[in-house]
Each structure stands twice: as C-alpha cells, then as structure tokens.
XYZ file of C-alpha atoms in Angstrom:
693
model
C 0.061 -0.005 0.040
C 1.207 3.489 -0.759
C 2.567 5.017 2.373
C 1.453 8.481 1.340
C -2.162 7.419 1.618
C -1.540 6.470 5.282
C 0.537 9.566 6.383
C 0.342 13.176 5.300
C 3.216 13.988 2.891
C 4.676 16.659 5.139
C 5.183 14.073 7.861
C 7.199 11.787 5.538
C 9.636 14.592 4.592
C 12.819 15.389 6.506
C 11.237 18.253 8.232
C 8.226 16.148 9.190
C 10.251 13.309 10.689
C 12.330 15.863 12.657
C 9.062 17.221 14.020
C 8.077 13.710 15.139
C 11.436 13.136 16.699
C 11.369 16.506 18.610
C 7.877 15.928 19.872
C 8.670 12.278 20.901
C 11.733 13.184 22.900
C 9.914 16.127 24.691
C 7.001 13.924 25.607
C 9.102 10.977 26.777
C 11.376 13.145 28.869
C 8.474 14.718 30.748
C 6.913 11.289 31.198
C 10.033 9.901 32.761
C 10.374 12.894 35.077
C 6.969 12.482 36.494
C 7.298 8.705 36.900
C 10.709 8.809 38.711
C 9.589 11.465 41.233
C 6.957 9.312 43.089
C 8.905 6.117 42.358
C 12.204 7.048 43.986
C 10.532 8.922 46.858
C 8.398 5.920 47.630
C 11.430 3.628 47.501
C 13.405 5.516 50.071
C 10.512 5.948 52.509
C 11.328 2.954 54.694
C 15.019 4.017 55.013
C 14.030 7.354 56.405
C 10.983 6.414 58.374
C 8.234 7.361 55.962
C 7.638 10.786 57.444
C 6.412 13.746 55.466
C 9.890 15.252 55.710
C 10.996 12.701 53.163
C 8.406 13.886 50.607
C 9.149 17.622 51.325
C 12.844 17.190 50.839
C 12.228 15.144 47.649
C 10.019 17.893 46.295
C 12.588 20.584 47.012
C 15.250 18.407 45.313
C 13.256 17.721 42.141
C 12.092 21.364 41.785
C 15.609 22.577 42.278
C 16.995 20.037 39.786
C 14.376 21.171 37.232
C 15.506 24.819 37.743
C 19.181 23.954 37.283
C 18.338 21.876 34.144
C 16.529 24.945 32.709
C 19.470 27.007 33.724
C 21.813 24.608 31.829
C 19.503 24.816 28.745
C 19.643 28.574 28.779
C 23.425 28.531 29.086
C 23.653 26.071 26.126
C 21.383 28.125 24.010
C 22.975 31.483 24.595
C 26.647 30.602 24.847
C 27.203 27.373 22.787
C 26.960 26.334 19.197
C 24.978 23.457 17.693
C 27.897 21.054 17.613
C 28.909 21.880 21.217
C 25.357 21.057 22.227
C 25.536 17.708 20.617
C 28.885 17.046 22.289
C 27.313 18.048 25.645
C 24.462 15.704 25.330
C 26.794 12.886 24.192
C 29.005 13.309 27.232
C 26.249 13.864 29.705
C 24.308 10.766 28.506
C 27.493 8.758 28.676
C 28.040 9.920 32.273
C 24.401 8.942 33.055
C 25.339 5.326 32.347
C 27.085 5.309 35.709
C 23.663 5.933 37.358
C 21.904 3.080 35.471
C 20.082 0.957 36.298
C 18.812 3.600 38.728
C 18.917 2.408 42.375
C 18.451 4.107 45.722
C 22.000 4.509 46.954
C 22.111 5.210 50.700
C 24.365 8.131 51.772
C 25.201 9.299 55.229
C 26.258 12.954 55.456
C 26.264 13.099 59.283
C 24.200 16.256 59.073
C 20.753 14.813 59.637
C 18.107 12.847 57.694
C 17.071 15.843 55.597
C 20.428 16.339 54.032
C 20.795 12.530 53.813
C 17.652 12.510 51.585
C 19.136 15.197 49.257
C 22.435 13.363 49.083
C 20.725 10.085 48.378
C 18.683 11.551 45.632
C 21.709 13.399 44.188
C 23.869 10.202 43.857
C 20.934 7.961 42.830
C 19.057 9.977 40.159
C 20.758 13.418 40.142
C 22.430 13.525 36.704
C 19.775 11.641 34.788
C 17.094 13.882 36.306
C 19.150 16.952 35.495
C 19.611 15.886 31.876
C 15.932 15.052 31.482
C 15.133 18.480 32.876
C 17.056 20.218 30.066
C 15.081 18.498 27.343
C 11.902 20.422 26.816
C 13.388 23.992 26.707
C 16.527 22.791 24.722
C 14.503 21.003 22.042
C 12.061 23.867 21.803
C 15.044 26.112 21.169
C 16.164 23.580 18.443
C 12.773 24.291 16.780
C 12.944 28.002 17.421
C 16.293 28.471 15.511
C 15.733 25.934 12.770
C 15.147 27.823 9.494
C 13.425 24.785 7.898
C 11.205 23.997 10.845
C 7.464 24.222 10.260
C 6.872 25.356 13.818
C 6.274 29.109 13.786
C 5.496 28.890 17.488
C 7.758 26.423 19.398
C 6.042 27.261 22.704
C 3.248 24.927 21.741
C 5.609 22.120 22.587
C 5.436 23.095 26.234
C 1.925 21.713 26.074
C 3.372 18.515 24.843
C 5.839 18.470 27.782
C 3.046 18.894 30.214
C 0.936 16.201 28.492
C 3.848 13.868 29.033
C 4.055 14.877 32.657
C 0.273 14.249 33.081
C 0.618 10.842 31.480
C 3.502 9.913 33.795
C 1.531 11.137 36.797
C -1.472 9.059 35.923
C 0.290 6.082 34.822
C 2.442 5.584 37.940
C -0.433 4.921 40.535
C -2.774 3.201 38.063
C -0.572 1.263 35.685
C 3.039 0.992 36.949
C 2.768 0.707 40.815
C -0.031 -1.984 40.938
C 1.919 -4.369 38.687
C 5.632 -3.849 39.262
C 7.684 -4.169 42.431
C 10.063 -1.275 43.182
C 13.049 -3.147 41.751
C 11.438 -3.768 38.361
C 10.135 -0.179 38.295
C 13.737 1.000 38.552
C 14.858 -1.407 35.786
C 12.122 -0.403 33.391
C 12.590 3.282 34.040
C 16.196 2.767 33.166
C 15.174 1.089 29.932
C 12.952 4.104 29.231
C 15.932 6.444 29.895
C 17.917 4.468 27.442
C 15.339 5.011 24.842
C 15.312 8.628 25.675
C 19.122 8.801 25.308
C 18.929 7.462 21.755
C 16.204 9.931 20.757
C 17.868 12.923 22.357
C 21.112 12.097 20.755
C 19.374 11.777 17.345
C 17.685 15.247 17.925
C 20.921 16.889 19.028
C 22.668 15.274 15.958
C 19.928 16.692 13.642
C 20.347 20.086 15.252
C 24.080 20.051 15.206
C 24.989 18.469 11.898
C 21.907 18.782 9.579
C 22.492 21.191 6.757
C 18.937 22.267 7.150
C 19.370 22.877 10.788
C 21.505 25.963 10.715
C 20.542 28.611 13.330
C 18.751 31.688 12.404
C 20.484 34.735 13.830
C 17.244 36.113 15.226
C 13.616 35.056 14.990
C 11.291 37.978 15.838
C 8.290 36.326 14.282
C 4.958 37.968 14.855
C 3.535 35.087 16.710
C 6.507 34.500 18.898
C 6.304 37.444 21.190
C 7.828 40.942 21.217
C 11.043 41.531 19.239
C 12.997 43.209 22.078
C 14.913 41.336 24.718
C 12.948 40.811 27.983
C 13.272 43.644 30.490
C 13.751 43.172 34.249
C 10.110 43.980 34.783
C 9.056 41.279 32.300
C 11.223 38.687 34.070
C 9.842 39.743 37.463
C 6.374 39.147 35.933
C 7.309 35.718 34.708
C 8.554 34.862 38.127
C 5.392 36.054 39.894
C 3.020 34.414 37.395
C 4.768 31.079 37.875
C 5.140 31.333 41.702
C 1.454 32.017 42.434
C 0.057 28.820 40.857
C 2.819 26.729 42.375
C 2.048 27.978 45.866
C -1.688 27.616 45.160
C -1.081 23.993 44.227
C 0.446 23.202 47.533
C -2.053 25.269 49.573
C -5.130 23.757 47.906
C -3.636 20.180 48.170
C -3.136 20.704 51.868
C -6.716 22.005 52.141
C -8.284 19.104 50.186
C -6.312 16.237 51.732
C -6.325 17.459 55.292
C -9.161 19.902 55.948
C -11.739 18.324 53.651
C -11.183 14.562 53.454
C -8.252 12.309 53.826
C -8.661 10.170 50.796
C -5.631 8.174 49.329
C -4.135 9.553 46.156
C -6.377 12.639 46.323
C -3.285 14.718 45.959
C -3.082 13.623 42.314
C -6.193 15.637 41.337
C -4.790 19.149 42.064
C -1.489 18.256 40.357
C -3.342 17.037 37.343
C -5.196 20.239 37.076
C -1.951 22.218 37.505
C -0.426 20.406 34.580
C -3.460 20.524 32.394
C -3.624 24.380 32.878
C -0.179 24.550 31.222
C -1.484 22.333 28.447
C -4.634 24.434 27.741
C -2.702 27.776 28.051
C 0.080 26.868 25.682
C -1.964 24.678 23.257
C -4.918 27.158 22.902
C -3.491 30.749 23.032
C -6.915 32.235 22.273
C -7.960 31.480 25.804
C -5.320 33.874 27.034
C -6.528 37.022 25.378
C -6.961 39.805 27.961
C -10.541 40.872 28.466
C -12.925 41.743 31.186
C -15.067 38.688 30.397
C -12.085 36.393 30.770
C -11.278 37.828 34.211
C -14.830 37.798 35.382
C -15.205 34.147 34.297
C -12.297 33.059 36.522
C -13.454 35.323 39.380
C -16.745 33.504 39.452
C -14.998 30.173 40.474
C -13.002 31.975 43.169
C -16.267 33.323 44.553
C -17.901 29.926 44.480
C -14.983 28.579 46.490
C -15.187 31.339 49.059
C -18.879 30.711 49.467
C -18.476 26.827 49.633
C -15.910 27.189 52.296
C -18.191 28.768 54.722
C -18.607 26.458 57.693
C -22.052 27.649 58.631
C -23.427 26.373 55.281
C -22.466 22.729 56.199
C -21.965 21.694 52.550
C -20.970 18.077 51.885
C -17.289 17.448 51.316
C -17.960 16.602 47.656
C -19.268 20.082 46.984
C -16.324 21.677 48.778
C -13.895 19.539 46.921
C -15.354 20.472 43.507
C -15.336 24.124 44.486
C -11.700 23.996 45.592
C -10.613 22.203 42.445
C -12.299 24.604 40.104
C -10.867 27.529 41.997
C -7.442 26.031 41.784
C -7.737 25.375 38.089
C -9.013 29.002 37.589
C -5.987 30.368 39.365
C -3.482 28.163 37.434
C -5.186 28.723 33.939
C -5.317 32.470 34.558
C -1.729 32.947 35.506
C -0.271 30.381 33.177
C -2.327 31.858 30.348
C -0.829 35.219 31.162
C 2.658 33.587 31.062
C 1.872 32.305 27.616
C 0.554 35.708 26.500
C 3.774 37.440 27.810
C 6.231 34.999 26.311
C 9.307 36.552 24.666
C 10.637 36.206 21.113
C 11.701 32.681 20.248
C 15.381 33.266 20.591
C 14.747 34.107 24.379
C 12.679 30.947 24.866
C 15.168 29.320 27.257
C 15.489 32.241 29.599
C 11.625 32.444 29.728
C 11.505 28.892 30.898
C 14.338 29.541 33.363
C 12.272 32.126 35.174
C 9.270 29.924 34.879
C 11.026 27.201 36.692
C 12.553 29.433 39.326
C 9.032 30.768 40.079
C 7.670 27.373 40.471
C 10.511 26.363 42.778
C 10.095 29.436 44.918
C 6.344 28.871 45.120
C 7.041 25.249 46.215
C 9.535 26.410 48.823
C 6.990 28.913 50.224
C 4.253 26.221 50.467
C 6.404 23.372 51.564
C 8.894 24.876 53.923
C 8.241 28.535 54.590
C 4.502 28.375 55.427
C 4.829 25.680 58.132
C 7.561 27.830 59.763
C 5.756 31.185 59.466
C 2.143 30.254 60.133
C 0.519 28.228 62.864
C -2.486 27.476 60.713
C -2.944 26.979 56.982
C -3.135 30.686 56.428
C -1.202 30.367 53.171
C -4.405 29.232 51.431
C -6.120 32.468 52.301
C -3.000 34.440 51.370
C -2.667 32.763 48.029
C -6.381 33.230 47.389
C -6.321 36.862 48.167
C -3.104 37.374 46.106
C -4.709 35.566 43.150
C -7.864 37.649 43.469
C -5.825 40.839 43.484
C -3.639 39.704 40.678
C -6.542 38.939 38.475
C -8.054 42.442 39.073
C -4.842 44.408 38.892
C -4.653 44.871 34.982
C -8.253 46.296 35.112
C -7.410 48.455 38.182
C -4.381 49.857 36.314
C -6.614 51.018 33.513
C -8.850 52.906 35.898
C -8.283 55.902 38.015
C -5.509 56.132 40.686
C -8.018 56.828 43.389
C -10.096 53.742 42.687
C -6.958 51.620 42.338
C -5.666 52.819 45.695
C -9.057 52.281 47.245
C -9.308 48.712 46.092
C -5.786 48.019 47.073
C -6.271 49.301 50.551
C -9.428 47.328 50.917
C -7.534 44.061 49.905
C -4.770 44.903 52.351
C -7.283 45.477 55.091
C -9.142 42.213 54.251
C -5.715 40.320 54.350
C -4.763 41.841 57.726
C -8.169 41.016 59.250
C -7.985 37.437 57.845
C -4.514 37.026 59.355
C -5.726 38.292 62.693
C -8.826 36.140 62.839
C -7.022 32.925 61.774
C -3.585 33.375 63.267
C -4.100 35.577 66.336
C -7.678 35.543 67.498
C -8.685 31.904 67.757
C -12.346 31.102 67.419
C -13.863 28.978 70.158
C -13.756 26.039 70.826
C -10.223 26.259 69.473
C -7.915 27.323 72.285
C -4.500 26.619 70.664
C -3.236 26.212 67.192
C 0.187 24.907 66.167
C 1.907 23.667 63.110
C 4.988 21.549 62.071
C 6.271 19.891 58.936
C 3.963 16.886 59.740
C 0.686 18.671 60.172
C -1.503 21.493 61.499
C -3.063 20.924 64.825
C -5.860 22.439 66.911
C -6.700 22.023 70.574
C -10.379 22.333 70.931
C -12.047 22.690 74.348
C -15.752 21.636 74.186
C -17.985 22.577 76.995
C -20.790 20.278 77.942
C -23.975 20.648 75.864
C -26.808 18.625 77.305
C -28.162 15.997 74.823
C -25.291 16.652 72.381
C -21.817 16.097 73.931
C -20.004 15.824 77.225
C -17.206 18.269 78.179
C -13.895 17.273 76.618
C -10.696 18.595 75.172
C -9.704 17.259 71.763
C -6.600 17.319 69.524
C -7.793 17.783 65.909
C -5.772 17.643 62.640
C -7.897 18.600 59.711
C -11.070 16.445 59.949
C -9.417 13.702 62.036
C -9.577 13.687 65.859
C -6.297 12.285 67.473
C -7.635 11.637 70.973
C -8.106 14.080 73.771
C -8.977 14.395 77.492
C -12.177 13.680 79.300
C -13.039 13.329 83.006
C -15.824 11.347 84.679
C -18.179 12.635 87.318
C -15.480 12.184 90.008
C -12.981 14.274 88.036
C -10.795 11.302 86.988
C -9.416 11.089 83.468
C -10.889 8.300 81.502
C -9.920 6.602 78.222
C -11.835 8.105 75.241
C -11.974 8.481 71.454
C -10.592 5.446 69.652
C -9.066 4.062 72.907
C -11.969 3.608 75.315
C -12.515 0.404 77.331
C -14.687 -1.275 74.782
C -12.329 -0.847 71.811
C -9.953 -3.518 70.690
C -6.932 -1.949 72.227
C -8.805 -1.194 75.473
C -9.929 -4.840 75.736
C -6.420 -6.082 74.972
C -4.736 -4.034 77.706
C -7.420 -4.863 80.282
C -7.102 -8.620 79.488
C -3.388 -8.474 80.568
C -3.440 -7.351 84.165
C 0.154 -8.628 84.673
C 1.705 -6.919 81.616
C 4.894 -4.935 82.317
C 5.848 -3.165 79.059
C 3.622 -1.452 76.454
C 4.912 0.076 73.299
C 2.732 2.508 71.422
C 3.590 3.789 67.869
C 1.955 7.280 67.639
C 1.474 9.397 70.672
C -1.641 11.595 70.023
C -2.632 12.830 73.379
C -1.349 9.832 75.274
C -4.817 8.431 76.124
C -3.476 4.842 76.350
C -1.256 5.943 79.208
C -4.338 6.131 81.319
C -4.471 2.367 81.456
C -1.089 2.220 83.065
C -0.545 0.930 86.661
C 2.363 1.263 89.013
C 5.259 -0.884 87.957
C 4.373 -0.754 84.317
C 6.100 1.058 81.515
C 4.523 2.705 78.545
C 6.858 3.743 75.664
C 5.275 6.158 73.080
C 7.159 6.385 69.735
C 6.336 9.713 68.189
C 7.816 11.347 64.983
C 6.594 14.859 65.540
C 8.152 16.907 68.380
C 5.124 19.233 68.247
C 2.784 16.435 69.100
C 4.933 15.605 72.126
C 4.773 19.215 73.250
C 0.982 19.386 72.787
C 0.515 16.140 74.683
C 2.671 17.319 77.597
C 1.415 20.820 77.846
C -2.232 20.931 76.667
C -3.310 17.490 78.015
C -2.934 15.737 81.369
C -3.068 12.067 80.240
C 0.683 11.491 80.358
C 1.163 13.391 83.644
C -1.678 11.582 85.503
C -0.766 8.105 84.331
C 0.195 5.838 87.153
C 2.707 3.982 84.899
C 6.163 5.080 83.982
C 5.819 6.931 80.698
C 8.586 7.536 78.098
C 8.265 9.446 74.827
C 10.766 8.489 72.159
C 11.074 10.884 69.278
C 11.737 9.620 65.777
C 10.166 7.353 63.318
C 8.969 4.216 65.078
C 10.295 1.693 62.572
C 13.822 3.172 62.986
C 13.568 3.758 66.749
C 12.257 0.358 67.668
C 15.309 -1.197 66.169
C 17.244 -0.178 69.252
C 14.597 -1.551 71.646
C 15.406 -4.964 73.256
C 14.050 -8.034 71.541
C 11.040 -9.784 73.131
C 10.513 -6.773 75.393
C 6.926 -5.709 74.948
C 3.829 -7.465 76.141
C 1.689 -5.351 73.794
C 2.874 -3.307 70.835
C 0.285 -0.877 69.551
C 0.575 0.611 66.029
C -1.470 3.799 65.674
C 0.617 6.018 63.409
C -2.011 7.719 61.446
C -1.648 11.397 60.377
C -5.006 12.833 59.685
C -6.159 9.538 58.259
C -3.174 9.052 56.097
C -2.027 5.397 55.884
C 1.493 4.544 57.028
C 2.174 1.790 54.491
C 5.842 1.485 55.363
C 4.752 0.314 58.868
C 2.527 -2.392 57.511
C 4.853 -4.252 55.137
C 5.916 -7.811 55.820
C 9.405 -6.597 56.600
C 8.165 -4.046 59.048
C 5.946 -6.515 60.839
C 8.879 -8.902 60.991
C 10.867 -6.244 62.785
C 7.997 -5.376 65.126
C 7.414 -9.102 66.013
C 10.996 -9.460 67.245
C 10.159 -6.676 69.865
C 7.136 -8.563 71.285
C 7.308 -11.387 73.706
C 6.364 -14.843 72.563
C 2.947 -14.545 74.408
C 2.653 -10.908 73.385
C 0.124 -9.066 71.146
C 0.422 -6.629 68.304
C -2.596 -4.297 68.056
C -3.001 -2.329 64.851
C -5.504 0.550 64.490
C -7.035 0.176 60.997
C -10.095 2.547 61.295
C -10.431 4.275 57.844
C -13.425 5.440 55.859
C -11.836 4.593 52.432
C -9.166 1.944 52.904
C -9.513 -1.573 54.042
C -6.293 -2.583 55.619
C -7.362 -5.950 56.955
C -6.227 -7.867 53.832
C -2.673 -6.402 54.319
C -2.585 -7.611 57.940
C -3.894 -11.037 56.788
C -0.891 -11.331 54.556
C 1.414 -10.273 57.419
C -0.054 -12.798 59.717
C 0.208 -15.528 57.101
C 3.882 -14.618 56.339
C 4.901 -14.613 59.988
C 2.765 -17.546 60.987
C 0.680 -15.421 63.347
C -3.017 -15.621 64.421
C -5.146 -12.675 63.375
C -8.556 -11.381 64.709
C -10.198 -8.077 64.356
C -12.739 -6.096 66.376
C -15.110 -3.212 65.534
C -16.559 -1.247 68.426
C -19.746 0.881 68.414
C -19.747 4.630 68.977
C -21.174 6.843 71.671
C -20.646 10.343 70.316
C -22.097 12.071 73.386
C -19.145 10.770 75.525
C -16.677 11.124 72.697
C -16.249 7.342 72.389
C -15.680 6.746 68.654
C -16.370 3.575 66.718
C -12.992 1.990 65.870
C -11.486 -0.908 64.006
C -8.545 -2.793 65.627
C -6.711 -5.990 64.500
C -4.741 -8.215 66.888
C -1.886 -10.420 65.948
C -0.463 -13.127 68.158
C 2.273 -15.647 67.935
C 0.460 -18.356 69.929
C -3.225 -19.314 70.390
C -2.830 -19.019 74.217
C -1.856 -15.406 73.744
C -4.951 -14.558 71.688
C -7.692 -16.609 73.451
C -7.934 -14.454 76.591
C -8.521 -11.424 74.308
C -11.192 -13.171 72.244
C -13.151 -13.949 75.400
C -13.443 -10.386 76.376
C -16.028 -9.743 73.674
C -16.730 -12.949 71.707
C -19.452 -11.467 69.486
C -17.187 -8.727 68.076
C -13.828 -10.402 67.927
C -13.856 -12.149 64.600
C -11.439 -14.033 62.428
C -10.165 -12.183 59.341
C -11.987 -13.793 56.506
C -10.425 -11.837 53.643
C -8.114 -12.418 50.720
C -4.582 -11.517 51.777
C -2.919 -8.555 49.955
C 0.789 -8.398 50.606
C 2.651 -5.180 51.072
C 6.473 -5.386 51.129
C 9.210 -2.770 51.162
C 9.552 -3.606 47.491
C 5.865 -3.572 46.558
C 2.711 -1.874 47.954
C -0.374 -0.482 46.222
C -2.900 1.349 48.248
C -5.313 2.028 45.342
C -6.408 -1.688 45.322
C -7.673 -1.408 48.866
C -9.895 1.668 48.403
C -13.563 1.298 49.021
C -16.193 4.112 48.879
C-alpha cells in the first residue's frame, strides 16, 4: 500500500520526521520525570521512616533540579553552538550510564536525615534527572532556531511536555505501581531512559549537523512574542506568574487532603489540574486574550470557593472539593495563560523557561517549607487566594483611576490583615490553641458540655481527624476516650493483661492509652513529631496523670524500635495515622517482621485500622500468614455524646494461648479475618487496590 495514503506527505519529509522526533523526545522526557519522582521517593521511604519530611525534601530536590536543568538549557542556548550542544549531550548521557540501572544508593552525611535524603537523591538519580530537565526548553530552542522548521511557535511544545508529565503522573499509581515491584520499576525506568538517550542524541545530531538545521540569527516572528529582549520587569512578571500557581497548588492540596477529606491519592487531582492548565494555556493561546469577560469568568469560580468554604453552610465534602478544584484550576489557568501571552521572542525562549521554573521552585519552597515555619494554621491558602484575586483584578485596576485603584488595594490589604488576625491571632472557640509543624497543622479544641449533644472534653484535631483528647468522669478522673476507650479492641487487649509490664505505642496523639497504666508498668510512646509531644505534655494531662512510667521516644517508630530490646513488649500498639493518612511503610511484611521481634512470645500486636476509604485488613492478613501469626479483628460501636468513637482494631499473636484471653473479652465482636490477603512489602505496595467508597 502506498505510504502516502497512510501519512500526510509533510510528515514523511525530512522536516516532518524531525518534528516527530522532537515531539517524541519532549513527551518521553516529561513522562520519565513524573514517573521517577513518586517512584524514587516511595522507594526511600522505609529507610528514612516514611515521614512527610522525606516527601518535602524530595520535592525541593526535584524542583531545584528542574531549575538547574533549565539554567543549563539557557546557558547552552545562549553561549554554545549546535555542535557543542551535541557534544554536551553525548558526554552527559554517557556519564548517566554510571547511574543506570537507577537504584536508591544510601548516603550518610552526618548532618541529619534531611540532608541525607538530598544526598541520596543526588547520587541515585541526580544526573539523569538533570539531563531530562534540560530537554523541553532545549528541544524547543532547536525548533525556534531551525530555518526549515514548520513550527512558527515552538512554545506549543510546552503543552506536549506537560501532557507527557500528566501521562506519567496518571500512569504511575494506576498502571506502573499496581503491577511492578520497586526493583522492576527501577529497571524499566532505566530502559525508558535508554530510549530517551537514543532519541535525544538523534535530535541533538539533527540540530548540530543537519545542513537544514542551521541557526537563524534572530527570529522575531509575529507570533513568537515581542522583538525586544526581555526587560527586568518582564522577568519579574514571569517569576510572579509562575510562583502564584505553584504556591496555590500546595495550599489547595493541603486543604483538600487534610481539611476536607483524607482520601488516598487525592493529591493527584490538584497536580493533574496544575499540569493541564499549562496544556490548555500553551495549546490554545486564544484562551489567554486579555478581556474583562475572561477575568470575570475566573473570578466566578473563586467566589464559588469562598462561598462553599463557609462552615455555617455545612456543605458536603464533595461540593467543597469540587469548588476547591475549580478555584485552583482557575488560578492556574489565569496565570499560566498570562505567562503564555507574555512569552518573549523565540530566541529568548530558554530564559523564559528559566524564570518559569524558578518561580515554580520558589512557590514550592514557600508552600512546603516557609509556610509551616511562618504560620501556625494553613493561612497560606487564604494568602494565595487573596493574592490571586488581586492579581486577576490588577490589570483592570491599572486601566482605571488612581483613586479607585488605591481604594481597592487598601481594601484588599485590610481584608488580608483582618484574615490574618482572625485565623492566626484571635482563635475562634472552641479552638484554644493552634500549632503547626512539617508533619501537620493541629488544633486543641475545648468543648463545654452541651446537654443531649456532647459531654465536656478537650480534643486534639488535625484537619477532619480527631487524634484523641482528654475527658473526665463525674469524679474528676481522666478516662480513656476517643478510639481508645475500654470497649475498643486496644482497650480490651490491655485490660485482658493485668500482669503486663511493658507496652509500646507507635503514635502518641494525646497519650490516652497511658491512662491504662498501673504502678510498675512502663509505657513507651514512639512519636515522629516533636510538636505532638509538646502538645500532649502541655495541653493535655493524660501523660502526667498516668500511674505507669511513661517515656516518649522521638523519631520514626520503625527506626527507633530497632534499638529496643528483643522480646521486650507485652503489647505493641501501632496507631501512626496522620489525619487519616495510611503509613504503608509500617504495615509491610518486613516492618511486621521487625516489630514481631520486639514482642514477647506470648505478646500481642494491636493495629488501628479505622479508615473510611481503605480496608487494611487484607494487608494484615498477609502479614499474619507470612509470619505464622494468628489474626482477629474487632469493631466497636460509637457513643458520640461521651466522645467514644467507633474504631476498628486488629490483633496479631504468635500463639493461640496469647490470643484466646482477648477473644473471650468480647466474643461477639472479635472475629477471624476472612479476607483475601494482599501483601505489602518494602519492594511492593499499592494502596489503590484497597480503596472502598
């Protein structure tokens, strides 16, 4: 069959094949970037305890590497010739071979786990990631300076890059993670990088040696932006327009995953919208034309979010989630559209992307590091919202009178100041204390007794999740409450062992379990967040009024427990949930094997598996089968008036005689685990398969 009937003639020409090659290498590089980020971060979690600090440091590393990759592209474009660029990529890709197949290589800097994470990422994936980061701006530059290229606007390829990123983001949790263990993910990613290396070398060779690929001295085409070099004001504008959506991404993600609902993989949705806003802005430039109607359209969605977030309306979380996602997408599409509209001439393409990446990095640093240090609540969401609102209106204000502009600016500043005061300084009852760390945002809430509604109690709340509290009986004595009261699985377990000596608890909360302690007993609480220890000791009395000896050991439990004596604990309690997030690195077969060594032969391991969306019992069924343990689970009813929450606990025991006394405490509710085991290991885990709605 005639090939020209299958493919358009221009695609079979040399110029057409070059276009296909350039598009392929841009898309593949972006795909690999967004696959390796969650892949390598997940792989190193068990080595550093699985805390959120690992993810934060990884995010900083990847955004920083992206910036330096764009900086390298800018340097190559402005100071090197075509053949030098080919030589650069040939040498760089050859050096990348030393990193392949990609593996997590542990490094100890002696300067703390945060810098250890950065060092590990640098020696494990640093150079390949840096080279991949250069691809999109560099190949777009190849198009921009190619006299024979059919692309009058190479910026369209930034949409291709973000489509590749979007594909990688979706494919990892849905296609790659469910079917490949970590080791095979590393191998196949390395194969993908090898394919990229071949395509990139071919693209660089076409650019460097093709007679049709000579560089045009300047390309001030009408559709490629202004003909003058970018001014300092223009560069500052690019920086701002990139930073605001990046900060908004983290702020809205925090809001959705903590303040609205803790649903596994929910963080993917905001990031998808962030990437798709780039695609829409750069693929459909007509959307970016400045007009009052365009601004009003986006402002409508910001207004809907402001309305939906009002607590007094009591809207369902699905409505709030939709309003937040639409508002985020509006912010991203508006500012990314303005970025596309303000793009420079094609010969300055790489410096445009350099400032774009720097703005994104700075926005990420603000949301991921600065905000938890500066604010004690999630005030950055309101700050980003107000900044976005003002940024949308500013072009129209500039076209009006100075008096009106100053009036609106003063009103926005006053609104920002009042918002800060109400959220950060003047706490609204029943909140009596607010505090924040890298691990979360906490509120101490003091509820007065309301007859027929609830008893008096003090609670520790993170987002929508209550992490225990403090409650007294009629005699003024502290009593176990929340997920730890006497009729829960953990309460029954402790009360069934009157002769126990040592109890280990992973996750401190407010230390409610310490109230079960008796003289001569020791309760060890393993807590990763120093702020939680401070809150438990200064805002609650459970630890102070326990009759047992109480110790709080800071650090990730999996790492800290390795230094505990073997066969030491009568009961080991695993309750390390952060606002409903699932600590998968504590539930793997390897982790349970480590924990089992710390429990006496007649001891028990109690695991808190209450979760609205994830059924963790199959994972524990696999752990029990792998270790030869017995497994039973217990669901307790709720009594909301007394702050006694329904909870789901699982108990694992080495011997039947260790489990039987516990089963007799509530025979109708202690049940065997009749479920198909799902195995989590340090090399393989997939939470998505356990989700239920």
